[in-house]
PDB file of C-alpha atoms in Angstrom:
ATOM      1  CA  MET A   1     -27.922 -22.689 -17.817  1.00  0.00           C
ATOM      2  CA  LEU A   2     -26.664 -19.852 -15.700  1.00  0.00           C
ATOM      3  CA  LEU A   3     -23.228 -20.214 -14.281  1.00  0.00           C
ATOM      4  CA  THR A   4     -23.166 -19.332 -10.648  1.00  0.00           C
ATOM      5  CA  ARG A   5     -20.249 -19.101  -8.355  1.00  0.00           C
ATOM      6  CA  ARG A   6     -20.132 -21.691  -5.605  1.00  0.00           C
ATOM      7  CA  PRO A   7     -19.945 -20.309  -2.111  1.00  0.00           C
ATOM      8  CA  ALA A   8     -16.523 -20.556  -0.523  1.00  0.00           C
ATOM      9  CA  ARG A   9     -16.166 -23.629   1.665  1.00  0.00           C
ATOM     10  CA  PRO A  10     -14.422 -23.364   4.966  1.00  0.00           C
ATOM     11  CA  ARG A  11     -11.024 -24.998   4.849  1.00  0.00           C
ATOM     12  CA  SER A  12     -10.717 -28.369   6.468  1.00  0.00           C
ATOM     13  CA  ALA A  13      -8.432 -29.043   9.407  1.00  0.00           C
ATOM     14  CA  TRP A  14      -6.225 -31.240   7.169  1.00  0.00           C
ATOM     15  CA  TRP A  15      -5.770 -28.415   4.666  1.00  0.00           C
ATOM     16  CA  ARG A  16      -4.838 -25.923   7.401  1.00  0.00           C
ATOM     17  CA  TRP A  17      -2.385 -28.396   8.967  1.00  0.00           C
ATOM     18  CA  ARG A  18      -0.769 -29.213   5.626  1.00  0.00           C
ATOM     19  CA  LYS A  19      -0.410 -25.561   4.592  1.00  0.00           C
ATOM     20  CA  GLY A  20       1.062 -24.632   7.963  1.00  0.00           C
ATOM     21  CA  ARG A  21       4.221 -26.689   7.528  1.00  0.00           C
ATOM     22  CA  PRO A  22       6.595 -27.923   4.771  1.00  0.00           C
ATOM     23  CA  PHE A  23       4.456 -30.966   3.989  1.00  0.00           C
ATOM     24  CA  TRP A  24       5.892 -32.037   0.624  1.00  0.00           C
ATOM     25  CA  GLY A  25       9.498 -31.527   1.727  1.00  0.00           C
ATOM     26  CA  GLY A  26       8.889 -33.603   4.847  1.00  0.00           C
ATOM     27  CA  LEU A  27       7.167 -36.317   2.831  1.00  0.00           C
ATOM     28  CA  ALA A  28      10.009 -36.520   0.291  1.00  0.00           C
ATOM     29  CA  THR A  29      12.529 -36.683   3.145  1.00  0.00           C
ATOM     30  CA  ILE A  30      10.620 -39.467   4.912  1.00  0.00           C
ATOM     31  CA  LEU A  31      10.412 -41.438   1.665  1.00  0.00           C
ATOM     32  CA  ALA A  32      14.144 -40.906   1.063  1.00  0.00           C
ATOM     33  CA  GLY A  33      14.930 -42.168   4.559  1.00  0.00           C
ATOM     34  CA  ALA A  34      12.710 -45.200   4.066  1.00  0.00           C
ATOM     35  CA  GLU A  35      14.389 -45.964   0.720  1.00  0.00           C
ATOM     36  CA  ILE A  36      17.899 -45.699   2.157  1.00  0.00           C
ATOM     37  CA  CYS A  37      16.959 -47.634   5.307  1.00  0.00           C
ATOM     38  CA  VAL A  38      15.118 -50.531   3.640  1.00  0.00           C
ATOM     39  CA  LEU A  39      17.568 -51.457   0.888  1.00  0.00           C
ATOM     40  CA  PRO A  40      20.239 -52.954   3.184  1.00  0.00           C
ATOM     41  CA  LEU A  41      17.544 -55.097   4.764  1.00  0.00           C
ATOM     42  CA  ALA A  42      16.715 -56.712   1.410  1.00  0.00           C
ATOM     43  CA  PRO A  43      17.659 -60.335   0.711  1.00  0.00           C
ATOM     44  CA  LEU A  44      21.225 -60.941  -0.405  1.00  0.00           C
ATOM     45  CA  LYS A  45      20.074 -62.027  -3.863  1.00  0.00           C
ATOM     46  CA  ILE A  46      18.872 -58.479  -4.474  1.00  0.00           C
ATOM     47  CA  MET A  47      21.873 -56.750  -2.902  1.00  0.00           C
ATOM     48  CA  LEU A  48      25.135 -57.208  -4.740  1.00  0.00           C
ATOM     49  CA  GLN A  49      27.349 -56.434  -1.776  1.00  0.00           C
ATOM     50  CA  GLN A  50      26.107 -55.802   1.753  1.00  0.00           C
ATOM     51  CA  GLY A  51      29.364 -55.376   3.617  1.00  0.00           C
ATOM     52  CA  ILE A  52      29.598 -52.754   6.306  1.00  0.00           C
ATOM     53  CA  ALA A  53      27.289 -50.445   4.359  1.00  0.00           C
ATOM     54  CA  GLY A  54      24.305 -51.836   6.255  1.00  0.00           C
ATOM     55  CA  ILE A  55      24.877 -49.951   9.512  1.00  0.00           C
ATOM     56  CA  PRO A  56      25.344 -46.442   8.047  1.00  0.00           C
ATOM     57  CA  SER A  57      22.440 -47.062   5.708  1.00  0.00           C
ATOM     58  CA  VAL A  58      20.037 -47.831   8.510  1.00  0.00           C
ATOM     59  CA  LEU A  59      21.317 -44.940  10.638  1.00  0.00           C
ATOM     60  CA  LEU A  60      21.178 -42.419   7.797  1.00  0.00           C
ATOM     61  CA  GLY A  61      17.704 -43.576   6.849  1.00  0.00           C
ATOM     62  CA  LEU A  62      16.430 -43.242  10.403  1.00  0.00           C
ATOM     63  CA  VAL A  63      17.924 -39.762  10.791  1.00  0.00           C
ATOM     64  CA  LEU A  64      16.318 -38.650   7.515  1.00  0.00           C
ATOM     65  CA  ILE A  65      12.948 -39.963   8.679  1.00  0.00           C
ATOM     66  CA  VAL A  66      13.348 -38.064  11.956  1.00  0.00           C
ATOM     67  CA  LEU A  67      14.267 -34.860  10.072  1.00  0.00           C
ATOM     68  CA  GLY A  68      11.168 -35.188   7.865  1.00  0.00           C
ATOM     69  CA  LEU A  69       8.954 -35.667  10.908  1.00  0.00           C
ATOM     70  CA  ALA A  70      10.679 -32.773  12.685  1.00  0.00           C
ATOM     71  CA  ALA A  71       9.844 -30.467   9.795  1.00  0.00           C
ATOM     72  CA  TRP A  72       6.187 -31.428  10.190  1.00  0.00           C
ATOM     73  CA  ILE A  73       6.108 -31.163  13.978  1.00  0.00           C
ATOM     74  CA  ALA A  74       8.250 -28.020  14.365  1.00  0.00           C
ATOM     75  CA  PRO A  75       8.176 -26.048  11.098  1.00  0.00           C
ATOM     76  CA  GLN A  76      10.191 -23.201  12.635  1.00  0.00           C
ATOM     77  CA  TYR A  77      13.281 -25.447  12.316  1.00  0.00           C
ATOM     78  CA  ARG A  78      12.720 -26.101   8.624  1.00  0.00           C
ATOM     79  CA  GLY A  79      15.921 -24.290   7.570  1.00  0.00           C
ATOM     80  CA  LEU A  80      18.176 -26.405   9.746  1.00  0.00           C
ATOM     81  CA  ALA A  81      16.296 -29.583   8.860  1.00  0.00           C
ATOM     82  CA  GLY A  82      16.518 -28.759   5.147  1.00  0.00           C
ATOM     83  CA  VAL A  83      20.270 -28.158   5.198  1.00  0.00           C
ATOM     84  CA  LEU A  84      20.936 -31.280   7.285  1.00  0.00           C
ATOM     85  CA  THR A  85      18.735 -33.331   4.971  1.00  0.00           C
ATOM     86  CA  VAL A  86      20.656 -32.266   1.870  1.00  0.00           C
ATOM     87  CA  LEU A  87      24.008 -32.964   3.577  1.00  0.00           C
ATOM     88  CA  LEU A  88      22.918 -36.391   4.832  1.00  0.00           C
ATOM     89  CA  ALA A  89      21.412 -37.320   1.464  1.00  0.00           C
ATOM     90  CA  ALA A  90      24.693 -36.420  -0.219  1.00  0.00           C
ATOM     91  CA  ALA A  91      26.597 -38.443   2.404  1.00  0.00           C
ATOM     92  CA  ALA A  92      24.295 -41.397   1.769  1.00  0.00           C
ATOM     93  CA  LEU A  93      25.478 -41.413  -1.827  1.00  0.00           C
ATOM     94  CA  VAL A  94      28.927 -42.494  -0.622  1.00  0.00           C
ATOM     95  CA  MET A  95      28.086 -44.364   2.582  1.00  0.00           C
ATOM     96  CA  SER A  96      24.962 -46.275   1.665  1.00  0.00           C
ATOM     97  CA  ASN A  97      24.727 -48.279  -1.562  1.00  0.00           C
ATOM     98  CA  LEU A  98      24.783 -45.181  -3.770  1.00  0.00           C
ATOM     99  CA  GLY A  99      22.179 -43.553  -1.563  1.00  0.00           C
ATOM    100  CA  GLY A 100      19.512 -46.166  -2.103  1.00  0.00           C
ATOM    101  CA  PHE A 101      20.451 -46.608  -5.758  1.00  0.00           C
ATOM    102  CA  LEU A 102      20.285 -42.807  -6.265  1.00  0.00           C
ATOM    103  CA  ILE A 103      16.553 -42.735  -5.539  1.00  0.00           C
ATOM    104  CA  GLY A 104      17.034 -42.025  -1.845  1.00  0.00           C
ATOM    105  CA  THR A 105      19.686 -39.377  -2.477  1.00  0.00           C
ATOM    106  CA  LEU A 106      17.599 -37.560  -5.076  1.00  0.00           C
ATOM    107  CA  LEU A 107      14.492 -37.667  -2.890  1.00  0.00           C
ATOM    108  CA  GLY A 108      16.537 -36.428   0.076  1.00  0.00           C
ATOM    109  CA  ILE A 109      18.010 -33.507  -1.849  1.00  0.00           C
ATOM    110  CA  LEU A 110      14.571 -32.605  -3.204  1.00  0.00           C
ATOM    111  CA  GLY A 111      12.974 -32.876   0.245  1.00  0.00           C
ATOM    112  CA  GLY A 112      15.701 -30.802   1.890  1.00  0.00           C
ATOM    113  CA  ALA A 113      15.412 -28.110  -0.762  1.00  0.00           C
ATOM    114  CA  LEU A 114      11.623 -28.006  -0.388  1.00  0.00           C
ATOM    115  CA  MET A 115      11.890 -27.753   3.390  1.00  0.00           C
ATOM    116  CA  PHE A 116      14.475 -24.984   3.199  1.00  0.00           C
ATOM    117  CA  ALA A 117      12.525 -22.989   0.609  1.00  0.00           C
ATOM    118  CA  TRP A 118       9.102 -23.287   2.277  1.00  0.00           C
ATOM    119  CA  GLN A 119       7.613 -20.116   3.753  1.00  0.00           C
ATOM    120  CA  PRO A 120       4.578 -20.014   6.032  1.00  0.00           C
ATOM    121  CA  LEU A 121       1.454 -18.372   4.703  1.00  0.00           C
ATOM    122  CA  PRO A 122       0.872 -14.906   6.113  1.00  0.00           C
ATOM    123  CA  ALA A 123      -1.995 -14.624   8.572  1.00  0.00           C
ATOM    124  CA  ALA A 124      -5.190 -13.646   6.810  1.00  0.00           C
ATOM    125  CA  GLU A 125      -6.075 -10.172   7.924  1.00  0.00           C
ATOM    126  CA  ASP A 126      -9.606  -8.928   7.492  1.00  0.00           C
ATOM    127  CA  PRO A 127      -9.479  -5.820   5.352  1.00  0.00           C
ATOM    128  CA  ALA A 128     -11.345  -2.779   6.613  1.00  0.00           C
ATOM    129  CA  PRO A 129     -14.832  -2.575   5.130  1.00  0.00           C
ATOM    130  CA  ALA A 130     -15.099  -0.218   2.205  1.00  0.00           C
ATOM    131  CA  PRO A 131     -17.145   2.919   2.752  1.00  0.00           C
ATOM    132  CA  SER A 132     -20.663   2.596   1.480  1.00  0.00           C
ATOM    133  CA  ALA A 133     -20.850   6.161   0.131  1.00  0.00           C
ATOM    134  CA  PRO A 134     -20.611   6.391  -3.661  1.00  0.00           C
ATOM    135  CA  LEU A 135     -17.467   7.857  -5.130  1.00  0.00           C
ATOM    136  CA  ASP A 136     -17.577  11.413  -6.472  1.00  0.00           C
ATOM    137  CA  PRO A 137     -17.594  11.618 -10.274  1.00  0.00           C
ATOM    138  CA  PRO A 138     -14.391  12.834 -11.871  1.00  0.00           C
ATOM    139  CA  PRO A 139     -14.235  16.573 -12.554  1.00  0.00           C
ATOM    140  CA  ALA A 140     -15.304  17.726 -15.978  1.00  0.00           C
ATOM    141  CA  PRO A 141     -12.555  18.948 -18.324  1.00  0.00           C
ATOM    142  CA  PRO A 142     -12.383  22.755 -18.660  1.00  0.00           C
ATOM    143  CA  HIS A 143     -14.119  24.349 -21.694  1.00  0.00           C
ATOM    144  CA  ARG A 144     -12.172  26.567 -24.135  1.00  0.00           C
TER     145      ARG A 144
END
């Protein structure tokens, strides 16, 4: 069986959208916000102590979700969103039930770092077509 190379497929709209923004950083940040936001809303049997930690937890979670969505919608602000995400995830460690039992804080720090480190792909430039004339052979070495 001869192995042949498959022709290149055109990229789908989903692939182009996902590569054009910090997708994984935004997703990790949204998941971190959901984790931090949902835990205070759990039944009291699950939560050991609700206290006043419920309000900052919900607010921090909502802000993290908004920052993750902002990185998707406006990727040019990824640096600011990444730094704010890491700071808020670290603050959630103290203010919100250990930051969603550490899961939310770790996801937030990871998401913020991924957003901050993401770089857009350079625009694909079409290279100039190569000349069709054959190359000249190398010169022969001199005889002694």
